[in-house]
């Protein structure tokens, strides 16, 4: 397992971070400074005046459950690999590397390779970094903006005639002569200039914008977790399906070999005149039917191998033949089952829908603030001097201060309807959140029913296979004694083939059911660290690296935690 993708599982007690109602995702460590504390005090009063709804996380549904009747306790067992009885451990935490419950080194190796190589992981981390960079960029609006910073020097020459450079006591003729012979005026001028503007967040437009950005970043973070969960579950499921096809192919080939031996024996008996030709032809037809079932199985396995290679981030021609033996897998005897009230904090899709709801709420605040006046403070300052050594002195300083209030006087109701559109989007996000929660509970309920009924199916298939094998032995002996027709033998052989194939499918279904249940419960992402530095903003500019930016983030994080 690559340490750059998944860290070791953290120890957990009876209360886990994800199931704790006060759980908050780990955030980057804040840098403390007096400047950050000052910014906090400056922005907090403005933050409290933000217009629009204050987002509150939806409460977990108290009446929701996984079953209309009595819950599943212990599944039935079967005397075959994958037939162990499973008990549901209510309230038990899910390990971060849940696939290790199968105790297969090959499965763990496949999952590790997929996490390290699959481009969907890289894309999800890049999307998360993009969302965080947008939040960093918009947070810069909390600070004054300096522009038009310049330092200049000019050398000028002007005619003295511009300043009346002629004698008043001379005649017009002598004045003209004096003017034409006057020396031009030459001088140098040095100047500095900087313009600063600041828009106080009086109505919380910037605060709501950054709040929405942070919610969008959280949504991308849970999309990353969903990508991890989907990829790991797909790898495990594909490996199990590949093992199932391999076992079905082996069973079919073994029976084809047995049919071929039986056909050879019948052919010899026919040559001796002991049986009719119809018996030989019937066995030959059964052999052909069994052989016809082999290519579809091989096709299905080949396509599943291609799918598995895609999950591993490989091309089809890079298949090195790694495979999982179905009989080598171990079915966990205890299955963790989260309490219904905790499921909404564990499912990445629910957390993602909640973040989208949060973003929609913040957008209503932004649209509301756009309808209100915006105050802008501006200032320009600098210095001008004919001498460089006197440029930075009080006597040469120049400045200009200004303030303006801008508001939309008439827009035909455009801003109002934009706000109403965001209100409708908030209602849509709320309905979508509830739909996601309902589907999540349905996924868990379906997985629980599959765990129960597929265990019963496997036990029935094992019994059917045993009965089919005994029946074939009996009718073969009866046929040898002349007590039955060969058609009865053929029917018994076909029944045994189907029973063995169905038993293999039922075995694989038990492992797939466990995978589906753990996936439906969230996959234990809270017990892993999936993010890498590729998902973090780049500290390459002043805003990202300064204590002021840390203070801005602290303000927003505290405002978020206060909800």
XYZ file of C-alpha atoms in Angstrom:
563
model
C 0.000 0.000 0.000
C 1.449 3.298 -1.040
C 2.025 5.594 1.909
C 1.439 8.615 -0.317
C -2.190 7.690 -0.837
C -3.468 5.837 2.220
C -1.998 6.086 5.680
C -2.319 3.438 8.311
C -5.701 3.059 9.918
C -6.195 5.177 13.004
C -7.319 3.602 16.243
C -10.944 4.298 16.968
C -13.116 3.821 19.994
C -16.825 3.468 20.357
C -17.276 6.973 18.945
C -15.650 7.684 15.587
C -14.864 11.030 13.986
C -17.452 10.500 11.303
C -20.181 9.355 13.675
C -19.437 12.035 16.245
C -22.056 14.800 15.858
C -19.333 17.355 16.551
C -17.012 15.889 13.942
C -15.234 18.364 11.671
C -12.928 17.393 8.867
C -9.215 17.960 9.620
C -8.075 21.373 8.448
C -4.696 22.832 7.789
C -2.869 24.058 10.872
C -3.341 27.763 11.446
C -0.427 30.097 11.899
C -0.947 32.423 14.846
C 0.115 36.041 14.703
C -0.933 39.404 16.064
C -1.821 40.505 12.556
C -4.141 37.532 12.079
C -5.782 38.241 15.445
C -6.246 41.862 14.457
C -7.850 40.857 11.181
C -10.172 38.538 13.060
C -11.378 41.412 15.252
C -11.772 43.657 12.222
C -13.734 41.220 10.078
C -15.870 39.510 12.710
C -18.311 42.439 13.227
C -18.777 42.701 9.482
C -19.230 38.942 9.210
C -22.068 39.027 11.691
C -23.920 41.541 9.454
C -23.889 39.291 6.385
C -27.250 39.233 4.667
C -28.898 36.056 3.501
C -29.643 32.804 5.339
C -27.148 31.362 7.818
C -26.568 27.751 6.833
C -27.329 25.013 9.350
C -26.448 21.391 8.578
C -29.567 19.244 8.168
C -30.245 16.996 11.102
C -29.956 13.246 10.697
C -33.357 11.609 10.107
C -34.429 10.229 13.464
C -37.088 7.834 12.182
C -35.081 6.370 9.304
C -34.079 2.712 9.326
C -32.821 -0.091 7.130
C -35.701 -2.550 7.466
C -39.469 -2.406 7.890
C -39.438 -5.440 10.157
C -36.993 -7.174 12.417
C -33.375 -6.576 11.509
C -30.981 -9.227 10.284
C -29.040 -10.948 13.055
C -26.956 -13.883 11.819
C -26.975 -15.315 8.306
C -27.154 -19.035 7.581
C -23.971 -20.976 6.825
C -22.998 -23.487 4.164
C -20.218 -26.151 4.190
C -18.201 -24.525 1.406
C -15.725 -21.687 0.900
C -17.575 -18.413 1.310
C -20.326 -20.085 3.276
C -19.462 -18.843 6.770
C -22.288 -17.386 8.830
C -22.060 -13.619 9.219
C -23.219 -11.587 12.196
C -24.064 -7.896 11.969
C -22.214 -5.801 14.553
C -24.487 -2.789 15.064
C -22.645 0.465 15.690
C -19.180 -0.954 14.979
C -16.740 1.263 13.085
C -15.637 0.463 9.543
C -11.882 0.090 8.990
C -10.280 2.513 6.559
C -8.762 -0.306 4.511
C -11.928 -2.395 4.568
C -10.783 -4.650 1.709
C -8.275 -6.254 4.086
C -11.211 -8.002 5.766
C -11.001 -10.573 2.949
C -7.432 -11.386 4.078
C -6.127 -11.532 0.516
C -2.714 -10.056 -0.272
C -3.591 -10.076 -3.968
C -6.742 -8.008 -3.430
C -4.815 -5.510 -1.310
C -2.094 -5.244 -3.962
C -4.649 -4.598 -6.704
C -6.360 -1.870 -4.681
C -3.028 -0.188 -3.889
C -2.066 -0.149 -7.566
C -5.413 1.307 -8.603
C -5.170 4.111 -6.042
C -1.642 4.939 -7.131
C -2.252 4.898 -10.887
C -5.862 5.676 -11.752
C -6.302 9.092 -13.413
C -9.680 9.673 -11.740
C -7.841 10.124 -8.430
C -5.500 12.682 -9.984
C -8.456 14.510 -11.566
C -10.373 14.600 -8.268
C -7.370 16.018 -6.412
C -6.840 18.647 -9.103
C -10.526 19.634 -8.875
C -10.161 19.956 -5.100
C -7.060 22.145 -5.431
C -8.840 24.323 -8.016
C -11.766 24.875 -5.619
C -9.390 25.756 -2.799
C -7.430 28.147 -4.997
C -10.679 29.932 -5.907
C -11.471 30.321 -2.208
C -7.979 31.722 -1.596
C -8.414 34.174 -4.479
C -11.804 35.428 -3.309
C -10.575 35.719 0.293
C -8.104 38.342 -0.940
C -11.091 40.702 -1.314
C -11.101 41.088 2.472
C -7.866 43.058 2.125
C -7.116 46.459 0.571
C -5.975 46.297 -3.023
C -2.921 48.309 -4.105
C -2.635 49.212 -7.773
C -0.915 51.643 -10.115
C 2.265 51.517 -8.079
C 4.965 53.376 -10.000
C 8.302 55.126 -9.687
C 9.222 57.498 -12.493
C 11.725 60.080 -13.617
C 11.354 62.626 -16.436
C 13.660 65.170 -18.035
C 11.903 68.155 -19.643
C 12.807 71.240 -21.608
C 10.368 74.098 -22.047
C 10.598 77.521 -23.628
C 10.870 80.516 -21.285
C 8.317 82.221 -23.471
C 5.712 80.146 -21.661
C 6.551 82.183 -18.549
C 6.732 85.630 -20.257
C 10.513 85.575 -20.732
C 10.972 89.166 -22.123
C 11.684 92.633 -20.651
C 8.710 94.953 -20.056
C 10.860 98.138 -20.548
C 11.976 97.288 -24.053
C 10.271 98.101 -27.240
C 8.389 95.490 -29.133
C 11.355 94.984 -31.416
C 13.842 94.530 -28.618
C 11.378 92.289 -26.778
C 11.107 90.008 -29.759
C 14.891 89.831 -29.993
C 15.240 89.123 -26.293
C 12.623 86.374 -26.476
C 14.309 84.629 -29.358
C 17.668 84.679 -27.659
C 16.458 83.498 -24.197
C 17.754 80.148 -23.000
C 15.166 77.316 -22.676
C 14.354 76.013 -19.208
C 15.553 72.445 -18.440
C 14.644 70.461 -15.307
C 14.176 66.904 -13.951
C 11.115 65.577 -12.087
C 11.082 62.432 -9.938
C 7.809 60.950 -8.658
C 6.354 57.964 -6.860
C 2.709 56.938 -6.852
C 0.538 54.183 -5.356
C -3.210 53.750 -5.394
C -5.085 51.811 -2.702
C -8.755 50.853 -2.695
C -10.800 48.946 -0.156
C -14.408 47.799 -0.231
C -15.578 47.079 3.334
C -17.729 43.978 3.527
C -20.622 45.878 5.087
C -23.376 43.514 4.001
C -21.269 40.355 3.850
C -21.019 39.917 0.086
C -17.371 38.891 0.261
C -18.005 36.743 3.327
C -20.855 34.916 1.598
C -18.760 34.531 -1.555
C -15.895 32.945 0.363
C -18.383 30.873 2.350
C -19.730 29.510 -0.918
C -16.196 28.878 -2.171
C -15.340 26.931 0.967
C -18.541 24.901 0.592
C -17.592 24.180 -3.023
C -14.169 23.044 -1.847
C -15.796 20.761 0.716
C -18.012 19.370 -2.012
C -14.939 18.563 -4.080
C -13.275 17.001 -1.039
C -16.141 14.580 -0.651
C -16.132 13.976 -4.388
C -12.531 12.870 -3.901
C -13.621 10.494 -1.133
C -16.426 9.199 -3.342
C -13.895 8.591 -6.114
C -11.709 6.591 -3.728
C -14.679 4.591 -2.474
C -16.035 3.835 -5.941
C -12.627 2.886 -7.315
C -11.670 0.576 -4.442
C -15.085 -1.108 -4.460
C -14.934 -1.557 -8.228
C -11.480 -3.147 -8.015
C -12.581 -5.606 -5.331
C -15.821 -6.419 -7.146
C -13.988 -6.922 -10.449
C -11.407 -9.184 -8.803
C -14.210 -11.280 -7.273
C -16.056 -11.455 -10.599
C -12.844 -12.510 -12.342
C -12.349 -15.240 -9.742
C -15.957 -16.348 -10.239
C -15.550 -16.625 -14.006
C -12.293 -18.519 -13.536
C -14.029 -21.019 -11.226
C -16.971 -21.414 -13.607
C -14.568 -22.056 -16.484
C -12.719 -24.664 -14.386
C -15.967 -26.418 -13.456
C -17.107 -26.429 -17.081
C -13.786 -27.815 -18.320
C -13.798 -30.532 -15.664
C -17.287 -31.604 -16.705
C -16.344 -31.453 -20.379
C -13.449 -33.776 -19.587
C -15.818 -36.099 -17.737
C -18.297 -36.029 -20.623
C -15.492 -36.819 -23.053
C -14.442 -39.827 -20.965
C -18.046 -40.991 -20.793
C -18.403 -40.589 -24.573
C -15.255 -42.638 -25.172
C -16.634 -45.384 -22.940
C -19.974 -45.378 -24.726
C -18.267 -45.474 -28.104
C -16.389 -48.631 -27.077
C -19.563 -50.245 -25.796
C -21.326 -49.361 -29.030
C -18.479 -50.889 -31.052
C -19.011 -54.084 -29.040
C -22.750 -53.953 -29.767
C -23.691 -53.485 -26.126
C -25.637 -50.202 -26.557
C -27.573 -48.408 -29.237
C -26.132 -45.657 -31.420
C -28.712 -43.234 -30.001
C -26.950 -43.333 -26.615
C -23.625 -42.373 -28.207
C -25.229 -39.562 -30.192
C -27.012 -38.235 -27.084
C -23.757 -38.118 -25.099
C -22.017 -36.445 -28.024
C -24.790 -33.785 -28.077
C -24.392 -33.193 -24.315
C -20.626 -32.783 -24.758
C -21.201 -30.278 -27.561
C -23.638 -28.305 -25.391
C -21.129 -28.145 -22.542
C -18.398 -27.065 -24.927
C -20.695 -24.328 -26.280
C -21.014 -22.805 -22.796
C -17.244 -22.363 -22.487
C -16.613 -19.529 -25.048
C -19.201 -17.150 -23.464
C -17.584 -17.686 -20.070
C -14.122 -17.054 -21.492
C -15.423 -13.957 -23.290
C -16.994 -12.620 -20.100
C -13.797 -13.213 -18.162
C -11.649 -11.562 -20.828
C -13.867 -8.478 -20.766
C -13.784 -8.430 -16.974
C -9.989 -8.609 -17.112
C -9.999 -5.589 -19.423
C -12.215 -3.754 -16.955
C -9.912 -4.671 -14.078
C -6.901 -3.405 -16.012
C -8.704 -0.101 -16.571
C -9.333 0.196 -12.821
C -5.623 -0.425 -12.238
C -4.709 2.346 -14.661
C -3.276 -0.084 -17.224
C -3.925 -0.731 -20.875
C -5.356 -4.164 -21.823
C -2.023 -5.394 -23.176
C -0.422 -4.772 -19.751
C -2.341 -7.654 -18.165
C 0.228 -9.711 -16.247
C -2.281 -12.347 -15.198
C -2.690 -11.402 -11.529
C -5.835 -13.121 -10.289
C -7.634 -13.948 -7.076
C -8.591 -17.522 -6.216
C -12.183 -17.596 -5.006
C -11.412 -20.342 -2.500
C -8.549 -18.299 -0.994
C -10.794 -15.424 0.077
C -12.069 -15.248 3.637
C -15.543 -13.978 4.365
C -15.554 -11.789 7.517
C -17.675 -13.344 10.240
C -18.701 -9.966 11.617
C -19.986 -7.148 9.451
C -19.903 -3.593 10.849
C -23.261 -1.864 10.556
C -23.517 1.853 11.222
C -26.457 3.190 13.166
C -29.045 4.801 10.864
C -28.636 8.161 12.609
C -24.910 8.189 11.781
C -25.103 7.213 8.114
C -25.500 10.792 6.874
C -22.075 11.722 8.298
C -20.354 8.729 6.683
C -21.599 8.669 3.103
C -19.456 10.868 0.813
C -22.376 11.457 -1.530
C -24.535 12.778 1.322
C -21.743 15.033 2.573
C -21.212 16.262 -0.984
C -24.934 17.040 -1.347
C -24.821 18.881 1.981
C -21.917 21.005 0.745
C -23.871 21.824 -2.418
C -26.789 22.864 -0.209
C -24.413 25.072 1.788
C -23.070 26.673 -1.379
C -26.609 27.363 -2.611
C -27.400 29.038 0.716
C -24.325 31.254 0.458
C -25.264 32.213 -3.111
C -28.571 33.603 -1.823
C -26.573 35.869 0.500
C -24.364 37.033 -2.365
C -27.398 37.816 -4.527
C -29.012 39.701 -1.639
C -25.867 41.757 -1.035
C -25.740 42.675 -4.729
C -29.050 44.492 -4.273
C -27.585 46.769 -1.580
C -25.193 49.747 -1.866
C -21.473 49.048 -2.014
C -19.056 51.341 -0.165
C -15.581 51.824 -1.638
C -12.707 53.703 0.018
C -9.831 54.838 -2.173
C -6.584 56.664 -1.689
C -3.619 57.609 -3.829
C -0.354 58.839 -2.467
C 3.184 59.541 -3.526
C 5.751 62.252 -3.871
C 7.120 64.620 -6.493
C 10.495 66.317 -6.419
C 12.981 67.818 -8.888
C 15.735 66.149 -6.899
C 16.077 62.444 -6.260
C 17.552 62.931 -2.787
C 14.487 64.946 -1.760
C 11.934 62.511 -3.166
C 10.994 60.885 0.141
C 10.437 63.933 2.334
C 7.304 65.403 3.934
C 7.519 68.503 1.763
C 7.230 66.514 -1.490
C 4.362 64.259 -0.454
C 1.096 64.332 -2.381
C -2.098 62.384 -1.667
C -5.752 62.081 -2.536
C -8.490 60.466 -0.391
C -11.941 59.487 -1.546
C -15.027 57.475 -0.722
C -17.944 56.430 -2.878
C -21.205 54.600 -2.475
C -22.612 52.840 -5.527
C -26.049 51.300 -5.906
C -28.219 50.161 -8.768
C -30.868 52.807 -9.232
C -33.011 50.898 -11.734
C -32.450 47.565 -13.424
C -35.968 46.470 -14.304
C -36.037 43.913 -11.491
C -32.961 42.048 -12.739
C -31.210 41.795 -9.364
C -34.426 40.742 -7.639
C -35.032 37.932 -10.084
C -31.396 36.822 -9.842
C -31.875 36.513 -6.104
C -35.104 34.587 -6.621
C -33.269 32.252 -8.993
C -30.747 31.536 -6.234
C -33.577 30.949 -3.763
C -35.041 28.406 -6.192
C -31.604 26.804 -6.522
C -31.477 26.516 -2.726
C -34.852 24.767 -2.706
C -33.639 22.459 -5.470
C -30.450 21.606 -3.536
C -32.530 20.886 -0.425
C -34.743 18.447 -2.326
C -31.713 16.817 -3.944
C -30.100 16.397 -0.516
C -33.164 14.584 0.791
C -33.228 12.377 -2.317
C -29.566 11.488 -1.767
C -30.278 10.531 1.852
C -33.217 8.327 0.846
C -31.150 6.558 -1.825
C -28.332 6.012 0.667
C -30.643 4.211 3.074
C -32.025 2.188 0.169
C -28.481 1.141 -0.797
C -27.788 -0.111 2.729
C -31.146 -1.880 2.924
C -30.553 -3.589 -0.430
C -27.082 -4.709 0.646
C -28.424 -6.126 3.915
C -31.118 -8.060 2.087
C -28.513 -9.388 -0.339
C -26.289 -10.522 2.550
C -29.190 -12.417 4.095
C -30.805 -13.984 1.035
C -27.609 -14.791 -0.874
C -26.396 -16.718 2.167
C -29.587 -18.754 1.993
C -29.115 -19.159 -1.758
C -25.594 -20.509 -1.309
C -26.736 -23.057 1.251
C -29.513 -24.167 -1.111
C -27.108 -24.375 -4.073
C -24.639 -26.489 -2.082
C -27.474 -28.857 -1.180
C -28.644 -28.905 -4.812
C -25.142 -29.717 -6.062
C -24.778 -32.544 -3.558
C -28.174 -33.981 -4.535
C -27.373 -33.674 -8.260
C -24.072 -35.530 -7.805
C -25.788 -38.333 -5.851
C -28.573 -38.507 -8.435
C -26.059 -38.859 -11.267
C -24.278 -41.696 -9.491
C -27.572 -43.527 -8.966
C -28.841 -43.200 -12.531
C -25.439 -44.209 -13.934
C -25.575 -47.385 -11.883
C -29.186 -47.959 -12.967
C -28.235 -47.460 -16.603
C -25.358 -49.909 -16.269
C -27.833 -52.434 -14.831
C -30.312 -51.799 -17.610
C -32.894 -50.270 -15.300
C -33.202 -46.854 -17.002
C -32.617 -45.136 -20.314
C -29.590 -43.051 -21.196
C -31.800 -39.980 -21.501
C -32.134 -40.083 -17.724
C -28.341 -40.108 -17.399
C -28.033 -37.137 -19.730
C -30.563 -35.166 -17.719
C -28.706 -35.919 -14.482
C -25.389 -34.827 -15.995
C -26.860 -31.549 -17.228
C -28.428 -30.916 -13.806
C -25.069 -31.414 -12.097
C -23.347 -28.982 -14.479
C -25.931 -26.285 -13.791
C -25.806 -26.915 -10.041
C -22.032 -26.502 -9.909
C -22.095 -23.307 -11.968
C -24.842 -21.861 -9.764
C -22.919 -22.803 -6.611
C -19.851 -20.903 -7.844
C -21.995 -17.853 -8.632
C -23.555 -18.014 -5.169
C -20.095 -18.184 -3.578
C -18.963 -15.061 -5.430
C -22.190 -13.280 -4.499
C -21.381 -13.628 -0.778
C -18.102 -11.733 -1.226
C -19.705 -9.152 -3.508
C -22.493 -8.584 -0.967
C -19.944 -7.813 1.739
C -18.227 -5.349 -0.579
C -21.534 -3.679 -1.452
C -22.500 -3.305 2.208
C -19.194 -1.745 3.221
C -19.412 0.598 0.237
C -22.997 1.560 1.096
C -21.901 2.418 4.653
C -19.235 4.836 3.436
C -16.119 2.663 3.272
C -14.408 4.027 6.398
C -12.821 7.051 4.656
C -12.712 8.885 7.995
C -10.141 6.342 9.191
C -7.792 7.167 6.313
C -5.931 10.187 4.993
C -6.603 10.195 1.267
C -5.435 13.698 0.359
C -1.939 14.380 -0.913
C -0.145 17.721 -1.404
C -1.590 17.780 -4.929
C -4.953 18.805 -3.449
C -3.600 21.794 -1.486
C -3.321 25.411 -2.739
C 0.078 26.476 -3.996
C 1.782 28.924 -1.551
C 3.492 30.853 -4.321
C 2.065 34.334 -3.759
C 1.863 36.860 -0.962
C -1.778 36.222 -0.219
C -1.339 32.484 0.255
C 1.739 32.739 2.464
C 1.080 35.804 4.583
C -0.245 35.767 8.162
C -3.093 37.956 6.903
C -4.328 35.128 4.696
C -4.061 32.751 7.632
C -6.216 35.178 9.599
C -8.811 35.269 6.833
C -8.973 31.504 6.775
C -9.224 31.446 10.571
C -12.167 33.852 10.470
C -13.991 31.762 7.903
C -13.235 28.498 9.666
C -14.455 29.846 12.998
C -17.598 31.160 11.360
C -18.121 27.721 9.790
C -17.517 25.882 13.065
C -19.908 28.185 14.879
C -22.841 26.777 12.898
